[in-house]
Amino acid sequence: MYKLNLDIAQFLKDYWQQKPVVIKGAFPHFEDPISADELAGLACEEEITSRIVVTQKDNWEVIQGPFEDYDNYGETHWQLLVQAVNHWYPDSQPLVEAFRFLPDWRFDDLMVSFATPNGGVGPHIDNYDVFIIQGEGQRRWTVGDNTPQQCRGGNPNSPLVEDFDPIIDMVLEKGDMLYIPPGFPHCGETLTLALSYSIGYRAPSQQELVSEVADYLLDKNLGQQRFTSASEPTNPGIISQDHQLGIMSLLSQLAQDPASYQVVLGKLLSQNRFELDICEGEEAYSIDDLQDAFEQGAGVNRIGGLKVLRLEKDAQSRLFINGEIYDLPNTPETMLAQLSDHVSFDCETALALCEHAEVQQLLLALINQGLYYLSDEEEA
Ligand code: SIN
Ligand code: CO
């Protein structure tokens, strides 16, 4: 189990989404949930997103995975980064769970990096909040202020920024953690062979929202209201400010109407950016199979990274799972909360949930779709 040694209320008040901070000993007695060899193995898989960054003199070469072997890279100056390790490596899930003091919809993925001395991805800015936890080894991190930065070498297409004046300059050791909000330039430099864990967060952009809302309105043939006016300008060639504001208020009216945005948000925020490790069995379970399994002590778990969300003050009784709506009109809110807040259930809880026919059908459907799986009781 991973337990954060952190005053969460104070962190949320003073740092989250505001300023970077190093928390020394955030995980006392930290143990790496994965080894470098296991990570290297994951990066050989087609469906897993990975890259190697090779550091040359003021140049960072990126090679996209999958990789067949690592023989060419030598002992220093490179770093392997593997995305969504929590989807593919269940032993990394407990580390992710230590961060469920933040809502699941914000969580993007667990990226694990293996870095050799002098390896690093170079100075850059992320659009995401990230917690970087140091496992084995030592890395030196510098973080600059969130002032505008120049693209490296004046190249507007470079993902890197020019060197910056650090406001944080610290060596991270096993169990230390660095939190960086979006917009703060940062750079990790590797001192000794190191494993580090980036817990990343993401929020939708206006572009994404407008495009998702538009798709929904078109699909449901909603949003037909048009602009009407109480007065017209005297010059024929002008679009008056009144008319500009009136037309644009059609959009803000949509943004205030739950019928236009609730489904969009539920679907959008329950989706994953990275592929899930769907765990579909050869043959579908029946209700009786499920009941027998729970009676014999099996528990039930979500696959890694699966988002099961509900909306506060939802117009309907439902869950949003992996971008889909699951209507549960007869399920009490307490059960919806249980299903969305807990990633696993032991056999007793599963049996209690299954007393409710609608929830039993839901669990059956989710297991048969490979989004949940039966587990030994001690795992649940
Ligand atoms: C790294 O571990 O070097 C990359 C993580 C980051 O900068 O966000
Ligand atoms: Co970064």
mmCIF file of N, CA and C in Angstrom, residues 10-23 129-131 143-146 167-168 178-184:
data_model
loop_
_atom_site.group_PDB
_atom_site.id
_atom_site.type_symbol
_atom_site.label_atom_id
_atom_site.label_comp_id
_atom_site.label_asym_id
_atom_site.label_seq_id
_atom_site.Cartn_x
_atom_site.Cartn_y
_atom_site.Cartn_z
ATOM 1 N N GLN A 10 -4.073 21.143 3.316
ATOM 2 C CA GLN A 10 -3.155 22.273 3.148
ATOM 3 C C GLN A 10 -2.577 22.295 1.718
ATOM 4 N N PHE A 11 -2.266 21.111 1.204
ATOM 5 C CA PHE A 11 -1.747 21.048 -0.165
ATOM 6 C C PHE A 11 -2.777 21.611 -1.156
ATOM 7 N N LEU A 12 -4.049 21.212 -0.981
ATOM 8 C CA LEU A 12 -5.084 21.676 -1.909
ATOM 9 C C LEU A 12 -5.275 23.188 -1.807
ATOM 10 N N LYS A 13 -5.150 23.689 -0.591
ATOM 11 C CA LYS A 13 -5.364 25.134 -0.380
ATOM 12 C C LYS A 13 -4.183 25.952 -0.922
ATOM 13 N N ASP A 14 -2.969 25.489 -0.681
ATOM 14 C CA ASP A 14 -1.803 26.342 -0.958
ATOM 15 C C ASP A 14 -1.068 26.047 -2.271
ATOM 16 N N TYR A 15 -1.190 24.831 -2.802
ATOM 17 C CA TYR A 15 -0.348 24.473 -3.953
ATOM 18 C C TYR A 15 -1.103 23.993 -5.186
ATOM 19 N N TRP A 16 -2.084 23.109 -4.994
ATOM 20 C CA TRP A 16 -2.756 22.472 -6.131
ATOM 21 C C TRP A 16 -3.233 23.525 -7.140
ATOM 22 N N GLN A 17 -2.790 23.377 -8.382
ATOM 23 C CA GLN A 17 -3.116 24.274 -9.491
ATOM 24 C C GLN A 17 -2.583 25.692 -9.290
ATOM 25 N N GLN A 18 -1.688 25.872 -8.320
ATOM 26 C CA GLN A 18 -1.168 27.218 -8.075
ATOM 27 C C GLN A 18 0.342 27.296 -8.198
ATOM 28 N N LYS A 19 1.043 26.484 -7.386
ATOM 29 C CA LYS A 19 2.504 26.594 -7.456
ATOM 30 C C LYS A 19 3.187 25.253 -7.176
ATOM 31 N N PRO A 20 4.384 25.104 -7.740
ATOM 32 C CA PRO A 20 5.090 23.834 -7.569
ATOM 33 C C PRO A 20 5.654 23.692 -6.161
ATOM 34 N N VAL A 21 5.853 22.447 -5.757
ATOM 35 C CA VAL A 21 6.414 22.193 -4.424
ATOM 36 C C VAL A 21 7.086 20.821 -4.408
ATOM 37 N N VAL A 22 8.159 20.733 -3.635
ATOM 38 C CA VAL A 22 8.804 19.435 -3.403
ATOM 39 C C VAL A 22 8.368 18.938 -2.031
ATOM 40 N N ILE A 23 7.959 17.689 -1.967
ATOM 41 C CA ILE A 23 7.602 17.095 -0.680
ATOM 42 C C ILE A 23 8.606 15.969 -0.433
ATOM 43 N N ASP A 129 -1.277 19.069 -14.736
ATOM 44 C CA ASP A 129 -0.688 18.969 -13.397
ATOM 45 C C ASP A 129 0.015 17.622 -13.327
ATOM 46 N N VAL A 130 1.134 17.605 -12.653
ATOM 47 C CA VAL A 130 1.812 16.311 -12.513
ATOM 48 C C VAL A 130 2.471 16.185 -11.136
ATOM 49 N N PHE A 131 2.360 14.982 -10.578
ATOM 50 C CA PHE A 131 3.133 14.634 -9.381
ATOM 51 C C PHE A 131 4.225 13.686 -9.863
ATOM 52 N N VAL A 143 12.693 23.774 -11.538
ATOM 53 C CA VAL A 143 11.382 24.265 -11.972
ATOM 54 C C VAL A 143 11.464 25.780 -12.005
ATOM 55 N N GLY A 144 10.985 26.384 -13.100
ATOM 56 C CA GLY A 144 10.981 27.846 -13.212
ATOM 57 C C GLY A 144 9.607 28.422 -12.908
ATOM 58 N N ASP A 145 9.505 29.728 -12.928
ATOM 59 C CA ASP A 145 8.224 30.396 -12.659
ATOM 60 C C ASP A 145 7.339 30.307 -13.910
ATOM 61 N N ASN A 146 6.037 30.521 -13.734
ATOM 62 C CA ASN A 146 5.130 30.367 -14.889
ATOM 63 C C ASN A 146 5.009 31.667 -15.694
ATOM 64 N N ILE A 167 13.094 28.360 -9.666
ATOM 65 C CA ILE A 167 12.573 28.721 -8.348
ATOM 66 C C ILE A 167 12.652 27.491 -7.430
ATOM 67 N N ILE A 168 12.832 26.311 -8.053
ATOM 68 C CA ILE A 168 13.100 25.074 -7.300
ATOM 69 C C ILE A 168 14.308 24.421 -7.967
ATOM 70 N N LEU A 178 7.653 15.660 -6.359
ATOM 71 C CA LEU A 178 7.594 17.030 -6.868
ATOM 72 C C LEU A 178 6.228 17.223 -7.499
ATOM 73 N N TYR A 179 5.543 18.294 -7.116
ATOM 74 C CA TYR A 179 4.264 18.623 -7.761
ATOM 75 C C TYR A 179 4.472 19.839 -8.661
ATOM 76 N N ILE A 180 4.019 19.742 -9.920
ATOM 77 C CA ILE A 180 4.143 20.868 -10.857
ATOM 78 C C ILE A 180 2.779 21.154 -11.492
ATOM 79 N N PRO A 181 2.245 22.371 -11.287
ATOM 80 C CA PRO A 181 0.990 22.723 -11.973
ATOM 81 C C PRO A 181 1.256 23.027 -13.449
ATOM 82 N N PRO A 182 0.196 23.131 -14.278
ATOM 83 C CA PRO A 182 0.419 23.448 -15.686
ATOM 84 C C PRO A 182 1.135 24.788 -15.834
ATOM 85 N N GLY A 183 1.977 24.893 -16.847
ATOM 86 C CA GLY A 183 2.563 26.195 -17.197
ATOM 87 C C GLY A 183 3.903 26.512 -16.568
ATOM 88 N N PHE A 184 4.395 25.684 -15.641
ATOM 89 C CA PHE A 184 5.695 25.960 -15.005
ATOM 90 C C PHE A 184 6.778 25.154 -15.747
#
